[in-house]
Amino acid sequence: MSPRLSLPSGYATFLEELKAGIRQAQVRAVLAANSELILLYWRMGRKLLERQSQEGWGAQIIDRLSADLRRAFPSMKGFSVRNLKYMRTFAEAWPDERIVQQVVAQIPWGHHVRLLDRVRDPGHRLFYVYQALEHGWSRSVLMHQIEGGLHKRQGHAITHFARTLPPPQSDLAQQSLKDPYTLDFLSLGPELRERELERELLVHIRDFLLELGVGFAFVGSQVPIEVGRRDFYIDLLFYHLRLRCFVVIDLKTGDFEPEHAGKMNFYLSAVDDSLRHESDQPSIGLILCKHRDRVIVEYSLRDTKKPIGVSAYKLTERLPNKLARNLPSVQQLESELARKGKNRR
């Protein structure tokens, strides 16, 4: 039995560095292979478009082409009739080869198929490509963001960040907030209380973080802040890793009222004094309410010195259509429970 080798000091660190380098090379190889595949599909689609335009090739040619290509390259997937048609649509959707090479080819083909199916506007489609690249979205996350209409909501919260934050941070902060936020909790009725909303957000905190966007790290709920001789409680507290600041969220189940801005201003002052590190940026407040009037919000924030944003939220009750037709609505269940409660009394 050979004696056990005595490893030199620093070997473990050296090994981890090599393993990290190998993993990075593997990722780069996968990305490079993906880019080549996407470019291949785009060029094939462009050639199909040219032939069909110049020589009037019909749909039957794609059927024959699919069979011939699969026969010539039996180990390669992707030459089905359906996929060849997607290649043609893909080339038609992205006519500029430079954009395809520099940006579009960086995300997987499955992402492109979803984008072609769900997003018609070229500008919106490019928005989702950039977002998927920046945040490393999986296909399911991409679909979630498309279904939630992220391109309509990103950066649309009513804020006065431009006046209360320096330009680089104000732009990033504005883009970090949406309006409205989509909260998908089937168990919630239309008249939920704030504590119930908060409790459901905690149960679904991963989904809520996804809806908030990249960079938000959850700190806690009902976070106590001592001011004077009293304790106050922040509904939800986050730290934004890119903005380098705390984000205070105050939940309101009704309409926005002017006094909500004053309460948020108070919370932000307390957080800045008790939690903010000297290297942190000023804390940001987000008031989430059922409805908000733009004029009332703008008047309420006009003389406020703290960076505050106001967004609405909407609750959706997602069920497959087949089930939805055969199950009572949340409102019907609530009405029935209320009726039975009265009968017991």
Short mmCIF file of C-alpha atoms in Angstrom, two decimals, residues 49-284:
data_model
loop_
_atom_site.label_atom_id
_atom_site.label_comp_id
_atom_site.label_asym_id
_atom_site.label_seq_id
_atom_site.Cartn_x
_atom_site.Cartn_y
_atom_site.Cartn_z
CA LEU A 49 -37.11 33.52 -47.35
CA GLU A 50 -35.04 34.44 -50.39
CA ARG A 51 -36.01 31.28 -52.30
CA GLN A 52 -39.67 31.61 -51.47
CA SER A 53 -39.65 35.27 -52.45
CA GLN A 54 -37.66 34.90 -55.69
CA GLU A 55 -38.86 31.52 -56.92
CA GLY A 56 -42.20 31.11 -55.20
CA TRP A 57 -41.35 27.95 -53.30
CA GLY A 58 -44.41 26.64 -51.44
CA ALA A 59 -44.91 24.86 -48.12
CA GLN A 60 -44.34 21.42 -49.66
CA ILE A 61 -40.70 22.30 -50.29
CA ILE A 62 -40.16 22.73 -46.53
CA ASP A 63 -41.59 19.24 -45.96
CA ARG A 64 -39.14 17.77 -48.50
CA LEU A 65 -36.26 19.86 -47.17
CA SER A 66 -36.89 18.64 -43.62
CA ALA A 67 -36.80 15.00 -44.71
CA ASP A 68 -33.61 15.47 -46.75
CA LEU A 69 -31.76 17.33 -43.99
CA ARG A 70 -32.69 14.78 -41.33
CA ARG A 71 -31.53 12.02 -43.64
CA ALA A 72 -28.21 13.80 -44.27
CA PHE A 73 -27.63 14.70 -40.60
CA PRO A 74 -29.33 11.97 -38.53
CA SER A 75 -27.51 12.91 -35.30
CA MET A 76 -28.63 16.53 -35.43
CA LYS A 77 -31.95 17.70 -34.03
CA GLY A 78 -33.72 20.82 -35.17
CA PHE A 79 -34.56 20.07 -38.79
CA SER A 80 -38.23 19.29 -38.29
CA VAL A 81 -40.80 21.02 -40.50
CA ARG A 82 -41.94 23.07 -37.53
CA ASN A 83 -38.42 24.21 -36.67
CA LEU A 84 -37.62 25.12 -40.29
CA LYS A 85 -40.69 27.34 -40.32
CA TYR A 86 -39.48 28.96 -37.09
CA MET A 87 -36.10 29.61 -38.76
CA ARG A 88 -37.88 31.42 -41.58
CA THR A 89 -39.93 33.46 -39.11
CA PHE A 90 -36.80 34.13 -37.05
CA ALA A 91 -34.93 35.55 -40.05
CA GLU A 92 -37.94 37.65 -40.97
CA ALA A 93 -38.20 38.99 -37.42
CA TRP A 94 -34.50 39.94 -37.25
CA PRO A 95 -33.46 41.26 -40.69
CA ASP A 96 -30.22 42.89 -39.47
CA GLU A 97 -27.43 40.29 -39.26
CA ARG A 98 -25.30 42.54 -37.04
CA ILE A 99 -27.96 42.58 -34.32
CA VAL A 100 -28.26 38.81 -34.58
CA GLN A 101 -24.48 38.31 -34.24
CA GLN A 102 -23.91 40.83 -31.44
CA VAL A 103 -27.03 40.37 -29.30
CA VAL A 104 -29.72 37.99 -30.46
CA ALA A 105 -27.49 34.93 -30.88
CA GLN A 106 -26.50 35.08 -27.20
CA ILE A 107 -29.72 33.50 -25.89
CA PRO A 108 -30.91 29.91 -26.55
CA TRP A 109 -33.16 28.89 -29.42
CA GLY A 110 -35.96 27.88 -27.07
CA HIS A 111 -36.11 31.45 -25.81
CA HIS A 112 -36.44 32.70 -29.39
CA VAL A 113 -39.28 30.32 -30.15
CA ARG A 114 -41.20 31.71 -27.16
CA LEU A 115 -40.47 35.28 -28.21
CA LEU A 116 -41.63 34.62 -31.76
CA ASP A 117 -44.85 33.07 -30.45
CA ARG A 118 -45.67 35.69 -27.83
CA VAL A 119 -44.09 39.06 -28.74
CA ARG A 120 -45.05 40.70 -32.03
CA ASP A 121 -43.45 44.13 -31.68
CA PRO A 122 -39.72 44.12 -32.67
CA GLY A 123 -38.80 46.72 -30.06
CA HIS A 124 -40.48 44.78 -27.28
CA ARG A 125 -38.84 41.58 -28.48
CA LEU A 126 -35.40 43.19 -28.33
CA PHE A 127 -36.21 44.48 -24.83
CA TYR A 128 -36.78 40.91 -23.62
CA VAL A 129 -33.61 39.68 -25.32
CA TYR A 130 -31.55 42.29 -23.47
CA GLN A 131 -33.31 41.54 -20.18
CA ALA A 132 -32.78 37.79 -20.57
CA LEU A 133 -29.09 38.38 -21.27
CA GLU A 134 -28.60 40.79 -18.38
CA HIS A 135 -30.40 38.68 -15.78
CA GLY A 136 -29.72 35.16 -17.07
CA TRP A 137 -33.40 34.25 -17.32
CA SER A 138 -34.44 30.68 -17.86
CA ARG A 139 -37.16 29.97 -20.41
CA SER A 140 -39.83 29.76 -17.69
CA VAL A 141 -38.76 33.09 -16.18
CA LEU A 142 -38.82 34.67 -19.63
CA MET A 143 -42.38 33.43 -20.12
CA HIS A 144 -43.39 34.76 -16.71
CA GLN A 145 -42.07 38.21 -17.59
CA ILE A 146 -43.73 38.22 -21.01
CA GLU A 147 -47.08 37.14 -19.57
CA GLY A 148 -46.75 39.82 -16.90
CA GLY A 149 -46.15 42.49 -19.55
CA LEU A 150 -42.81 43.60 -18.10
CA HIS A 151 -42.08 45.91 -21.05
CA LYS A 152 -45.21 47.90 -20.17
CA ARG A 153 -44.42 48.17 -16.45
CA GLN A 154 -40.64 48.50 -16.16
CA GLY A 155 -39.73 51.92 -14.79
CA HIS A 156 -43.33 53.18 -14.78
CA ALA A 157 -43.76 53.79 -11.06
CA ILE A 158 -44.52 57.40 -10.12
CA THR A 159 -41.40 58.70 -8.37
CA HIS A 160 -39.40 61.82 -7.81
CA PHE A 161 -36.03 60.03 -7.95
CA ALA A 162 -34.66 62.50 -10.52
CA ARG A 163 -34.92 65.24 -7.88
CA THR A 164 -33.83 63.27 -4.80
CA LEU A 165 -31.06 61.02 -6.15
CA PRO A 166 -27.91 61.65 -8.23
CA PRO A 167 -28.32 60.83 -11.97
CA PRO A 168 -26.71 57.35 -12.18
CA GLN A 169 -28.58 56.05 -9.16
CA SER A 170 -31.85 57.81 -10.01
CA ASP A 171 -31.98 56.19 -13.47
CA LEU A 172 -31.25 52.71 -12.10
CA ALA A 173 -33.72 53.17 -9.24
CA GLN A 174 -36.44 54.25 -11.66
CA GLN A 175 -35.84 51.21 -13.86
CA SER A 176 -35.90 48.94 -10.80
CA LEU A 177 -39.53 49.78 -9.99
CA LYS A 178 -42.60 48.73 -11.96
CA ASP A 179 -46.23 49.79 -12.17
CA PRO A 180 -48.33 47.84 -11.61
CA TYR A 181 -46.92 44.85 -9.75
CA THR A 182 -48.68 41.58 -10.52
CA LEU A 183 -49.27 39.42 -7.46
CA ASP A 184 -50.66 35.96 -8.27
CA PHE A 185 -52.24 34.54 -5.11
CA LEU A 186 -55.38 32.51 -5.70
CA SER A 187 -56.37 32.41 -2.02
CA LEU A 188 -56.77 36.18 -1.73
CA GLY A 189 -60.13 37.85 -2.11
CA PRO A 190 -60.79 41.41 -3.25
CA GLU A 191 -61.06 42.84 0.29
CA LEU A 192 -57.94 41.38 1.90
CA ARG A 193 -56.39 43.12 4.87
CA GLU A 194 -52.82 44.42 4.80
CA ARG A 195 -51.61 41.76 7.25
CA GLU A 196 -53.12 39.04 5.05
CA LEU A 197 -51.42 40.49 1.98
CA GLU A 198 -48.11 40.61 3.79
CA ARG A 199 -48.51 37.04 5.03
CA GLU A 200 -49.22 35.80 1.51
CA LEU A 201 -46.24 37.72 0.14
CA LEU A 202 -44.03 35.93 2.65
CA VAL A 203 -45.43 32.54 1.65
CA HIS A 204 -44.70 33.39 -1.99
CA ILE A 205 -41.55 35.41 -1.36
CA ARG A 206 -39.65 33.79 -4.24
CA ASP A 207 -42.36 34.78 -6.72
CA PHE A 208 -42.53 38.24 -5.20
CA LEU A 209 -38.76 38.67 -5.55
CA LEU A 210 -39.07 37.63 -9.19
CA GLU A 211 -41.78 40.26 -9.68
CA LEU A 212 -39.62 42.89 -7.95
CA GLY A 213 -36.72 42.13 -10.26
CA VAL A 214 -33.02 41.39 -10.07
CA GLY A 215 -30.98 42.81 -7.21
CA PHE A 216 -33.55 42.69 -4.40
CA ALA A 217 -32.44 40.74 -1.31
CA PHE A 218 -35.08 40.04 1.36
CA VAL A 219 -34.20 41.40 4.82
CA GLY A 220 -37.42 40.81 6.75
CA SER A 221 -41.08 41.57 7.37
CA GLN A 222 -42.54 43.61 10.22
CA VAL A 223 -38.99 44.82 10.91
CA PRO A 224 -39.00 46.79 14.19
CA ILE A 225 -37.61 50.32 14.21
CA GLU A 226 -37.35 52.13 17.55
CA VAL A 227 -37.95 55.87 17.40
CA GLY A 228 -38.13 57.75 20.67
CA ARG A 229 -39.83 55.42 23.11
CA ARG A 230 -42.00 53.69 20.53
CA ASP A 231 -41.54 50.75 18.21
CA PHE A 232 -42.66 51.00 14.60
CA TYR A 233 -42.82 48.11 12.14
CA ILE A 234 -41.86 48.14 8.47
CA ASP A 235 -44.06 45.88 6.34
CA LEU A 236 -41.25 44.59 4.10
CA LEU A 237 -37.58 45.51 4.05
CA PHE A 238 -35.19 44.67 1.22
CA TYR A 239 -31.61 45.53 0.32
CA HIS A 240 -30.88 46.27 -3.34
CA LEU A 241 -27.48 44.87 -4.29
CA ARG A 242 -26.99 47.08 -7.35
CA LEU A 243 -28.35 50.29 -5.88
CA ARG A 244 -26.48 49.58 -2.62
CA CYS A 245 -29.35 50.77 -0.45
CA PHE A 246 -32.27 49.62 1.67
CA VAL A 247 -35.71 49.51 0.04
CA VAL A 248 -38.67 50.00 2.36
CA ILE A 249 -42.03 48.65 1.10
CA ASP A 250 -45.27 49.82 2.71
CA LEU A 251 -48.37 47.81 1.74
CA LYS A 252 -51.74 49.52 1.37
CA THR A 253 -54.85 47.59 0.41
CA GLY A 254 -56.81 50.71 -0.49
CA ASP A 255 -56.21 53.80 -2.60
CA PHE A 256 -53.13 55.96 -2.19
CA GLU A 257 -53.65 58.78 0.32
CA PRO A 258 -51.37 61.83 0.84
CA GLU A 259 -50.57 60.80 4.42
CA HIS A 260 -48.95 57.60 3.11
CA ALA A 261 -46.07 59.69 1.74
CA GLY A 262 -45.51 61.27 5.16
CA LYS A 263 -45.43 57.88 6.85
CA MET A 264 -42.93 56.56 4.27
CA ASN A 265 -40.76 59.66 4.74
CA PHE A 266 -40.71 58.87 8.47
CA TYR A 267 -39.74 55.23 7.84
CA LEU A 268 -36.90 56.20 5.50
CA SER A 269 -35.45 58.65 8.04
CA ALA A 270 -35.58 55.96 10.73
CA VAL A 271 -33.93 53.32 8.48
CA ASP A 272 -31.20 55.73 7.39
CA ASP A 273 -30.42 56.57 11.02
CA SER A 274 -30.56 53.06 12.49
CA LEU A 275 -29.65 50.61 9.70
CA ARG A 276 -27.88 52.42 6.89
CA HIS A 277 -24.09 51.99 6.73
CA GLU A 278 -21.98 55.01 5.86
CA SER A 279 -21.12 53.40 2.50
CA ASP A 280 -24.78 52.79 1.62
CA GLN A 281 -26.78 55.06 -0.66
CA PRO A 282 -29.93 56.80 0.67
CA SER A 283 -32.76 54.37 1.37
CA ILE A 284 -35.64 54.22 -1.12
#
